[in-house]
């Protein structure tokens, strides 16, 4: 199953009319029509409304909300509302409240607050989902199901401990296999009964904090267990809906580069991917782009939904900057350029009280339609109308893949040594950024992905190498492609046990190198890499070439003159290894050389602020998005004949093509 079929990009967002008297609903719908809003996400935090007591369900308000949406010709993405517990439930079944990392059993409060192993939670959340499925399956407004909200967070209660032990029994079958996987002979940890195993927490293996564990194997398995436990909650609700509604697509809103859950384990169970885009403060535009491409990669490149973004400002940070005029349009088109087939906001109307009262909304507390934000939202609504179905179902024709692996992320960041300063998303982003700035379309894929469609495979900090991956990477190079890997790759197996071979383990043959030792230094220490005019930091692996040639070397210390970057000819292709955290110009240099070899530099690769992204519509039409991330106009020369879809203008090859500050063009190439 794929995302819902719609005649245009669904446009709208989270709508909470249950917080308002019905006169306000009239006003909402008037404003929505004015802004071209056709899709509302409804019911995300409605459990205490739809089930005010264990034996009482009340759908009168939700009925009215959906009926009203249908009467106004709007579609609804209907949430099951199970992400925030109603107070009666927490009081009656205290087991549903989470136990935190420090071992404190929480009392009622907050949201995203349930224990994934609680039988009461399972029973009541699926019962609610089943009733919603039954009641609204055939509702004319229903477009998609939105289960729960932003799943995340681990629990350390006794029920979870028991569920973890069951999960381990199922995975390892015998204690010998578990003891072997976790290296429990170290520090006298040999388990003689599954009942002795504790969830790794502040009270057990993590005396120094969440990323400091005495046993990485145990902690990795707890991350995997938590992923599966929350997935189990999702699946139970999905099944309850499916048995009443076999057709409407089901999703849950993800959070992009969200460390706690391995979304690749969830991906097969979603009908379509969707996610909430709140980029880190001051992130360059390639950071949300990376998250879009990661989310697109969940379903093999199928379009996803942008389920949330703020139209103006967030409220959850210490400091919440405002999107500048034009930024909302640009970030929305960026999402579409990377594969979004829906553009939704959090939220339609600002809530009156509680912690999100200052969160940006399409309609503010005064309910005006003459604010800058409303005007921008409405302007975008008109453009999406104009775009119609042109981008729907379109796919990205990428010949570059970037491997993204949650296990490697976890293993790297919970490792003691060589350096706690290496952050997986930062290294991945540096390589992604280099490729994107050079104009290459990039698929961000799991390590199990089919690599045969790609000329270039980037595998930065691939700390853990599992299954037949090394062989599949060798095959990429053998048929003429290029593989790149970096420092701290090929270090451990799926249980975080070091390979008993030369570093980088299973990648050593392909890379044509051997590494016996490595240096790690504080961030102020800069190691020059003279051939690239670049600087390197954090970790410096000392490479002994075994067939590879040095492309660049370290400029200082006792390992001066030894390779920092190597290239190994392998079959008809190449394998590159970058042994240190190069600065961005250094990474750019290496990645551009690789892309150039394969003719993958984009037509505007040399423009410093223009992002490009291709999509190919189901009928074969090729679209090129041009996004100017600067506050100044961008002057380009058109590389091909095209029609610009937002203005209808014809563009001839070699014509001047100017993008406004923060401007966007969508070229239909001929
Ligand atoms: C998340 C949630 C929303 C809302 C927004 C605010 O994405 O899903 O309910 O809290 O954040 O930014
Ligand atoms: Zn629990």
XYZ file of C-alpha atoms and ligand atoms in Angstrom:
683
model
C 0.000 0.000 0.000
C 1.194 3.559 -0.643
C 0.219 7.045 0.513
C -3.410 8.035 -0.118
C -4.231 8.982 -3.689
C -5.175 12.633 -3.942
C -5.668 15.031 -6.866
C -3.113 17.487 -5.433
C -0.711 17.829 -2.523
C -2.767 17.586 0.680
C -2.317 20.906 2.492
C -3.281 21.705 6.063
C -2.271 20.227 9.407
C -3.117 19.474 13.026
C -6.502 20.819 13.954
C -7.918 20.706 17.474
C -11.479 22.056 17.306
C -12.296 20.115 20.477
C -10.415 22.885 22.308
C -12.873 25.510 21.025
C -16.576 26.371 21.022
C -18.322 25.638 17.731
C -18.498 29.318 16.652
C -14.747 29.130 16.321
C -15.089 26.118 14.025
C -17.084 28.256 11.582
C -14.352 30.793 11.611
C -11.696 28.083 11.169
C -13.373 26.703 8.078
C -13.813 30.139 6.571
C -10.100 30.778 7.050
C -9.129 27.327 5.755
C -11.003 27.925 2.532
C -9.255 31.245 2.180
C -5.852 29.584 2.638
C -6.436 26.622 0.314
C -6.390 24.173 3.194
C -7.931 20.843 2.310
C -6.566 18.363 4.863
C -6.849 18.303 8.656
C -5.080 16.023 11.107
C -7.628 15.404 13.801
C -7.797 13.718 17.188
C -4.098 13.488 18.022
C -4.639 14.179 21.731
C -8.290 13.249 22.122
C -8.306 10.126 24.313
C -9.850 11.782 27.374
C -12.550 13.124 25.068
C -13.383 9.943 23.176
C -13.171 7.703 26.260
C -13.954 9.676 29.411
C -14.085 6.479 31.507
C -13.135 2.858 30.982
C -16.646 1.786 30.075
C -17.712 5.009 28.348
C -16.917 5.995 24.804
C -18.182 9.266 23.449
C -17.656 10.134 19.802
C -20.135 12.987 19.534
C -17.507 15.712 19.220
C -15.300 13.693 16.876
C -18.358 12.873 14.743
C -19.119 16.551 14.445
C -15.519 17.386 13.586
C -15.395 14.803 10.801
C -18.884 15.573 9.509
C -18.044 19.228 9.385
C -14.798 18.531 7.523
C -16.691 16.411 4.997
C -19.351 19.097 4.570
C -16.587 21.580 3.799
C -14.962 19.184 1.340
C -11.935 18.698 3.474
C -10.132 15.424 4.135
C -9.116 14.125 7.515
C -6.002 12.330 8.629
C -7.531 10.677 11.680
C -5.373 10.007 14.712
C -6.124 7.246 17.177
C -5.184 9.624 20.000
C -3.314 7.081 22.087
C -0.139 9.120 22.652
C -1.362 10.910 25.786
C -3.063 8.941 28.530
C -6.288 10.179 30.069
C -5.945 10.742 33.835
C -8.483 8.049 34.806
C -6.437 5.415 33.019
C -3.204 6.313 34.778
C -4.976 6.342 38.117
C -6.779 3.062 37.640
C -3.797 1.176 36.130
C -0.598 2.721 37.555
C 1.425 0.196 35.501
C 0.740 2.311 32.375
C 2.942 5.097 33.716
C 6.530 4.846 32.598
C 9.493 4.074 34.802
C 12.403 6.264 33.774
C 16.093 5.553 33.301
C 16.745 6.407 36.948
C 14.143 3.864 38.030
C 11.484 6.364 39.086
C 7.934 5.211 38.453
C 6.179 8.254 37.041
C 2.845 9.473 38.264
C 0.230 10.940 35.950
C 1.445 13.790 33.773
C 2.780 14.881 30.376
C 2.200 12.977 27.110
C 4.094 10.218 25.275
C 3.947 8.764 28.758
C 2.867 5.118 28.477
C 4.783 1.929 29.189
C 4.925 -0.105 25.970
C 4.684 -3.400 27.880
C 1.622 -2.522 29.917
C -1.254 -4.975 29.288
C -3.769 -2.289 30.261
C -2.290 0.106 27.689
C -2.392 -2.554 24.985
C -5.936 -3.574 25.758
C -7.335 -0.056 25.986
C -5.397 1.521 23.103
C -6.324 -1.253 20.694
C -9.941 -1.216 21.879
C -10.070 2.493 21.112
C -8.419 2.026 17.715
C -10.902 -0.739 16.910
C -13.867 1.483 17.743
C -12.477 4.341 15.678
C -11.872 1.948 12.795
C -15.397 0.660 13.035
C -16.966 4.077 13.266
C -15.020 6.027 10.655
C -13.820 3.449 8.089
C -16.455 4.605 5.618
C -16.551 8.255 6.603
C -16.346 10.434 3.491
C -13.708 12.712 5.085
C -11.285 9.904 5.988
C -8.059 10.048 3.983
C -5.476 8.347 6.217
C -4.967 6.888 9.688
C -2.428 8.481 12.014
C -1.602 6.063 14.818
C -0.402 7.508 18.127
C 2.080 10.406 17.800
C 5.870 10.613 17.636
C 6.559 7.249 19.267
C 9.646 7.317 21.467
C 11.101 6.893 24.913
C 12.119 3.819 26.825
C 10.604 2.382 29.981
C 12.498 0.477 32.678
C 9.669 -0.994 34.727
C 9.354 -4.613 35.835
C 6.932 -5.382 33.013
C 9.476 -4.084 30.508
C 12.237 -6.063 32.239
C 10.149 -9.225 31.841
C 9.319 -8.382 28.235
C 13.030 -7.752 27.563
C 13.887 -11.196 28.945
C 11.276 -12.776 26.670
C 12.662 -10.836 23.736
C 16.155 -12.125 24.608
C 14.949 -15.733 24.985
C 13.415 -15.451 21.585
C 16.529 -13.919 20.041
C 19.239 -16.065 21.644
C 17.349 -19.203 22.679
C 20.192 -20.266 24.990
C 22.036 -18.383 27.706
C 25.315 -19.565 26.206
C 24.517 -17.716 23.005
C 23.593 -14.582 24.977
C 26.688 -14.740 27.186
C 28.828 -15.146 24.108
C 27.156 -12.231 22.269
C 27.468 -9.864 25.227
C 31.021 -10.931 26.198
C 29.808 -11.489 29.750
C 32.961 -13.194 30.925
C 34.282 -9.631 31.089
C 33.684 -8.252 34.610
C 32.153 -11.476 35.876
C 28.773 -11.056 34.208
C 28.039 -14.623 33.107
C 24.287 -15.102 33.433
C 22.980 -18.457 34.605
C 19.282 -17.603 34.390
C 17.379 -15.164 32.148
C 15.744 -13.861 35.345
C 19.109 -12.361 36.377
C 19.133 -9.984 33.410
C 18.263 -6.355 34.164
C 17.382 -3.595 31.698
C 20.512 -1.445 31.294
C 19.744 1.742 33.236
C 21.258 4.235 35.669
C 20.743 1.616 38.387
C 22.497 -1.191 36.521
C 25.086 -0.857 33.711
C 24.912 2.919 33.176
C 26.347 4.532 36.309
C 27.790 7.389 34.240
C 24.762 8.292 32.135
C 22.683 7.099 29.199
C 25.574 6.823 26.723
C 27.974 5.162 29.168
C 27.366 1.467 29.548
C 29.608 -1.259 30.864
C 28.095 -3.678 28.332
C 27.421 -2.300 24.859
C 25.878 -5.581 23.738
C 23.229 -5.365 26.476
C 22.455 -1.712 25.803
C 22.207 -2.260 22.038
C 19.740 -5.043 22.637
C 17.694 -2.770 24.896
C 17.533 -0.152 22.132
C 16.396 -2.865 19.727
C 13.906 -4.222 22.254
C 12.474 -0.713 22.842
C 12.149 -0.219 19.085
C 10.258 -3.510 18.843
C 8.149 -2.912 21.962
C 6.849 0.423 20.658
C 6.454 -1.095 17.198
C 4.314 -3.754 18.880
C 2.022 -0.996 20.193
C 1.759 0.444 16.693
C 1.082 -2.941 15.117
C -1.624 -3.801 17.624
C -3.472 -0.571 16.819
C -2.889 -0.992 13.103
C -4.326 -4.482 13.178
C -7.369 -3.273 15.098
C -7.965 -0.658 12.409
C -7.215 -3.010 9.526
C -9.765 -5.542 10.643
C -12.419 -2.813 10.327
C -10.935 -0.809 7.478
C -8.940 -2.845 4.965
C -8.247 0.069 2.663
C -7.325 3.415 4.168
C -3.532 3.858 4.391
C -2.011 3.888 7.877
C 1.004 5.835 9.102
C 2.555 7.261 12.241
C 4.570 10.471 12.347
C 8.319 9.932 12.671
C 10.976 12.455 13.641
C 13.701 12.135 11.022
C 17.102 11.511 12.592
C 15.643 10.321 15.874
C 18.172 8.162 17.677
C 15.984 6.146 20.076
C 14.072 4.167 17.437
C 15.452 2.221 14.509
C 12.917 3.353 11.926
C 14.231 0.800 9.454
C 12.723 -1.918 11.667
C 9.373 -0.109 11.470
C 9.405 0.750 7.786
C 7.889 -2.468 6.367
C 4.878 -2.023 8.647
C 3.907 1.473 7.518
C 1.675 1.917 4.497
C 3.502 5.166 3.891
C 6.118 7.151 5.793
C 5.402 10.522 7.358
C 7.464 12.787 9.554
C 7.624 16.039 11.522
C 10.268 18.506 10.386
C 11.702 20.629 13.207
C 15.359 21.039 12.227
C 17.982 21.688 14.903
C 18.588 25.389 15.475
C 20.986 26.957 12.974
C 21.106 23.766 10.926
C 22.155 24.308 7.312
C 19.454 23.412 4.745
C 21.157 20.103 4.012
C 20.247 18.895 7.506
C 16.443 18.783 6.963
C 17.204 17.540 3.434
C 19.088 14.583 4.923
C 16.093 13.803 7.121
C 13.717 14.010 4.131
C 15.902 11.616 2.164
C 16.165 9.260 5.143
C 12.380 9.234 5.448
C 11.986 8.658 1.692
C 14.428 5.772 1.977
C 12.180 4.021 4.503
C 9.762 2.907 1.817
C 12.219 2.301 -1.004
C 11.954 5.804 -2.387
C 8.157 6.069 -2.323
C 6.826 9.564 -1.545
C 6.213 10.406 2.118
C 4.091 12.970 3.919
C 5.437 16.022 5.660
C 3.098 15.552 8.632
C 4.196 18.585 10.639
C 6.284 21.714 10.402
C 5.739 25.034 12.067
C 4.457 27.879 9.925
C 6.464 30.336 12.007
C 8.026 29.371 15.339
C 8.311 26.473 17.765
C 7.794 26.719 21.509
C 9.750 23.790 22.886
C 13.232 25.288 22.731
C 14.904 27.715 25.079
C 14.964 30.210 22.252
C 12.487 29.915 19.392
C 13.449 31.857 16.273
C 10.843 32.928 13.756
C 10.861 31.719 10.160
C 11.756 34.752 8.043
C 9.422 35.883 5.233
C 9.703 33.313 2.428
C 11.264 30.589 4.577
C 8.032 28.694 5.025
C 7.562 28.469 1.266
C 11.166 27.436 0.777
C 11.105 24.705 3.434
C 7.837 23.376 2.033
C 9.184 23.192 -1.510
C 12.339 21.617 -0.147
C 10.206 18.842 1.359
C 8.374 18.389 -1.947
C 11.653 18.408 -3.855
C 12.846 15.519 -1.672
C 9.724 13.403 -2.073
C 6.935 14.815 0.112
C 3.464 14.294 -1.339
C 1.736 16.242 1.469
C 2.537 19.520 3.253
C 1.005 19.791 6.704
C 1.545 22.106 9.654
C 1.521 21.902 13.339
C -0.880 23.620 13.862
C -3.954 25.269 12.399
C -5.028 27.379 15.385
C -2.831 28.272 18.362
C -4.026 26.658 21.570
C -5.113 29.095 24.232
C -3.160 27.676 27.141
C -0.589 25.106 28.243
C 2.930 24.637 26.974
C 2.289 25.225 23.271
C 0.342 28.471 23.517
C 3.246 30.363 21.920
C 3.838 27.723 19.239
C 3.345 29.145 15.768
C 0.043 28.449 14.046
C -1.679 29.290 10.782
C -4.292 31.166 12.822
C -3.135 32.973 15.955
C -5.021 33.832 19.141
C -6.599 36.903 17.561
C -7.984 34.790 14.708
C -6.824 37.215 12.007
C -6.439 36.556 8.307
C -4.271 39.628 7.697
C -1.105 38.477 9.459
C 2.096 37.896 7.514
C 2.077 34.210 8.414
C -1.507 33.678 7.276
C -0.773 35.485 4.024
C 2.256 33.306 3.369
C 0.308 30.151 4.179
C -2.495 31.224 1.850
C -0.038 32.176 -0.898
C 1.506 28.739 -0.701
C -1.987 27.230 -0.750
C -2.597 28.911 -4.114
C 0.698 27.639 -5.513
C 0.017 24.064 -4.442
C -3.363 24.330 -6.137
C -1.559 25.432 -9.288
C 0.926 22.591 -9.061
C -1.995 20.155 -8.965
C -0.880 16.579 -9.412
C 2.427 17.367 -11.177
C 4.665 16.077 -8.393
C 2.486 13.333 -6.926
C 3.993 9.873 -6.927
C 7.233 11.194 -8.413
C 10.444 9.414 -7.434
C 14.043 10.516 -7.059
C 16.382 9.187 -9.745
C 19.438 8.939 -7.475
C 22.641 7.198 -8.522
C 24.321 7.961 -5.207
C 23.386 6.079 -2.051
C 24.308 6.923 1.493
C 24.054 4.111 4.026
C 22.339 5.046 7.272
C 22.422 2.496 10.060
C 20.862 2.929 13.508
C 22.944 0.081 14.921
C 26.120 1.887 13.856
C 24.783 5.128 15.331
C 24.032 3.479 18.658
C 27.230 1.425 18.813
C 29.424 4.406 17.953
C 27.836 6.740 20.490
C 27.742 4.294 23.409
C 31.323 3.216 22.823
C 34.053 3.947 25.359
C 36.887 5.090 23.114
C 38.360 6.211 20.864
C 36.433 9.486 21.197
C 33.045 10.477 22.555
C 33.163 13.603 20.438
C 32.361 11.820 17.184
C 28.631 12.104 16.557
C 27.208 9.783 13.925
C 24.707 12.269 12.407
C 27.431 14.886 12.072
C 29.733 12.634 10.076
C 26.878 11.321 7.935
C 25.696 14.874 7.353
C 29.154 16.067 6.259
C 29.236 13.470 3.436
C 25.599 13.960 2.544
C 26.107 17.707 2.438
C 29.107 17.401 0.152
C 27.157 15.246 -2.312
C 24.066 17.453 -2.229
C 26.028 20.657 -2.656
C 27.627 19.084 -5.694
C 24.115 18.606 -7.061
C 23.837 14.835 -6.718
C 20.488 13.320 -5.788
C 21.080 10.995 -2.847
C 19.075 8.031 -1.601
C 19.617 7.516 2.121
C 19.134 3.793 2.547
C 19.462 1.028 5.137
C 22.524 -1.206 4.989
C 20.330 -4.040 3.725
C 19.249 -2.054 0.637
C 19.820 -3.318 -2.882
C 22.955 -1.432 -3.963
C 22.837 -2.415 -7.628
C 21.133 0.820 -8.843
C 23.961 3.015 -7.563
C 27.249 4.210 -9.021
C 28.410 5.670 -5.728
C 27.842 4.299 -2.236
C 28.852 6.488 0.708
C 29.211 4.601 3.982
C 30.548 7.069 6.566
C 31.275 5.823 10.114
C 29.825 2.422 9.286
C 30.874 1.262 12.724
C 29.033 -2.035 12.612
C 29.202 -4.331 9.598
C 26.542 -7.008 9.455
C 25.523 -9.922 7.243
C 26.668 -9.889 3.635
C 27.164 -6.113 3.483
C 30.927 -6.218 2.882
C 30.396 -8.516 -0.114
C 27.696 -6.252 -1.530
C 29.968 -3.221 -1.203
C 32.767 -5.146 -2.943
C 30.312 -5.921 -5.735
C 29.619 -2.182 -6.202
C 33.319 -1.515 -6.776
C 33.822 -4.702 -8.806
C 31.300 -3.522 -11.406
C 32.932 -0.098 -11.699
C 31.235 1.859 -8.915
C 32.828 3.751 -6.058
C 32.488 2.994 -2.362
C 33.584 5.433 0.324
C 34.002 4.684 3.985
C 35.595 6.552 6.841
C 37.285 6.344 10.223
C 35.573 4.169 12.834
C 34.045 1.915 10.189
C 34.202 -1.871 10.098
C 34.951 -2.075 13.813
C 32.325 -4.376 15.312
C 29.871 -7.151 14.516
C 26.144 -7.056 15.239
C 26.778 -7.661 18.962
C 29.380 -4.890 19.197
C 32.231 -7.389 19.385
C 35.458 -6.329 17.715
C 36.377 -8.227 14.574
C 39.353 -10.488 15.158
C 41.076 -9.191 12.024
C 42.802 -6.021 10.894
C 40.765 -2.830 11.029
C 38.548 -2.005 9.114
C 37.454 -5.614 9.520
C 35.313 -6.934 6.685
C 36.004 -3.718 4.716
C 39.802 -4.127 4.804
C 40.131 -6.041 1.513
C 37.926 -3.611 -0.345
C 39.712 -0.564 1.070
C 43.165 -2.092 0.550
C 44.409 -0.866 3.920
C 45.282 -2.018 7.394
C 44.965 0.019 10.595
C 46.794 -0.995 13.774
C 46.462 2.159 15.866
C 44.640 5.439 16.122
C 45.000 8.719 17.927
C 42.180 10.834 19.387
C 42.567 14.465 20.437
C 40.436 17.295 21.836
C 38.541 19.439 19.308
C 40.986 22.352 19.529
C 43.730 20.140 18.130
C 43.939 20.497 14.362
C 45.890 18.114 12.189
C 46.729 19.629 8.796
C 46.035 17.618 5.629
C 48.197 19.601 3.200
C 47.266 17.966 -0.133
C 43.627 18.987 0.388
C 44.356 22.280 2.112
C 42.046 20.831 4.764
C 42.062 20.347 8.503
C 41.281 17.166 10.410
C 40.098 16.709 13.978
C 39.005 14.265 16.675
C 40.238 10.869 15.454
C 43.313 10.047 13.405
C 43.628 6.469 12.263
C 47.098 5.462 11.176
C 46.732 3.722 7.840
C 49.095 1.149 6.375
C 48.288 0.879 2.653
C 47.864 -2.695 1.442
C 47.173 -1.986 -2.206
C 45.583 1.444 -1.742
C 47.376 4.673 -2.688
C 47.554 7.754 -0.498
C 45.503 10.672 -1.830
C 46.261 12.918 1.120
C 48.419 12.614 4.220
C 48.668 13.890 7.779
C 50.927 16.909 8.141
C 52.061 16.627 11.746
C 53.084 14.407 14.661
C 54.902 11.078 14.491
C 52.495 9.860 11.804
C 53.124 12.855 9.517
C 53.307 11.713 5.913
C 51.098 8.663 6.448
C 47.759 8.515 4.585
C 44.696 10.392 5.823
C 42.754 9.588 2.640
C 43.314 6.547 0.429
C 41.983 5.214 -2.854
C 42.068 1.568 -3.841
C 41.380 0.347 -7.354
C 39.100 -2.630 -7.010
C 37.718 -4.448 -10.050
C 36.598 -1.732 -12.427
C 35.891 0.647 -9.565
C 37.363 2.335 -6.536
C 37.216 2.219 -2.768
C 38.020 5.407 -0.824
C 38.850 5.544 2.860
C 38.968 8.742 4.900
C 40.788 7.972 8.141
C 39.929 11.139 10.068
C 37.204 13.750 10.605
C 38.059 16.113 7.744
C 36.576 19.582 7.787
C 33.799 20.298 5.296
C 36.106 21.605 2.518
C 38.112 18.398 2.829
C 35.011 16.218 2.634
C 33.719 18.302 -0.296
C 36.967 17.776 -2.155
C 36.903 13.992 -1.764
C 33.200 13.604 -2.576
C 33.410 15.862 -5.637
C 36.294 13.839 -7.023
C 34.224 10.701 -6.679
C 31.074 12.210 -8.186
C 33.063 13.717 -11.057
C 34.397 10.296 -12.012
C 30.807 9.135 -12.458
C 29.518 12.284 -14.163
C 27.227 12.982 -11.226
C 27.900 16.673 -10.582
C 24.624 18.582 -10.935
C 24.101 21.334 -13.523
C 24.347 24.071 -10.881
C 26.955 22.361 -8.699
C 29.066 25.471 -8.504
C 26.376 27.792 -7.220
C 26.952 28.272 -3.483
C 23.333 28.746 -2.356
C 21.152 26.943 -4.888
C 19.972 23.465 -4.009
C 18.753 21.206 -6.796
C 16.694 18.025 -6.623
C 15.170 15.865 -9.341
C 11.929 13.910 -9.280
C 10.495 11.758 -12.025
C 6.706 11.583 -12.213
C 4.950 8.264 -12.830
C 4.418 9.234 -16.505
C 8.160 9.796 -16.949
C 8.073 13.614 -16.744
C 11.330 14.887 -15.269
C 11.114 17.700 -12.736
C 14.001 19.758 -11.419
C 13.510 21.785 -8.252
C 15.732 24.834 -7.779
C 15.815 26.249 -4.249
C 17.703 29.419 -3.446
C 18.693 29.333 0.224
C 20.145 32.859 0.221
C 18.561 36.195 1.014
C 20.049 37.497 -2.261
C 18.856 36.657 -5.777
C 20.627 33.735 -7.472
C 21.600 34.270 -11.099
C 21.900 31.094 -13.140
C 22.060 30.151 -16.773
C 19.413 27.590 -17.671
C 21.011 24.267 -18.548
C 18.022 22.904 -20.450
C 14.738 23.852 -22.053
C 11.914 23.621 -19.562
C 8.601 24.989 -18.359
C 8.586 26.581 -14.925
C 5.467 25.191 -13.281
C 4.783 27.929 -10.714
C 4.787 30.747 -13.267
C 4.018 28.817 -16.458
C 6.997 30.504 -18.121
C 9.027 28.800 -20.806
C 12.774 28.649 -20.160
C 15.221 28.083 -23.042
C 18.608 26.467 -22.538
C 21.288 29.122 -21.978
C 18.708 31.753 -20.992
C 19.443 33.673 -17.814
C 17.420 32.216 -14.954
C 17.098 34.261 -11.777
C 15.755 32.982 -8.496
C 14.431 35.503 -5.988
C 15.860 35.631 -2.481
C 14.696 32.335 -0.901
C 13.089 31.707 -4.288
C 11.939 28.442 -5.800
C 11.520 27.194 -9.350
C 10.035 23.892 -10.426
C 11.248 23.088 -13.922
C 9.473 20.539 -16.062
C 12.354 19.441 -18.260
C 11.812 18.714 -21.938
C 5.524 17.571 17.826
C 4.157 17.020 18.163
C 3.077 18.031 18.151
C 3.539 19.347 18.729
C 4.749 19.811 17.985
C 5.255 21.138 18.450
O 5.907 17.398 16.548
O 3.800 15.925 17.349
O 2.010 17.513 18.914
O 3.850 19.168 20.076
O 5.775 18.877 18.173
O 6.425 21.514 17.789
Zn 7.492 -0.467 31.204
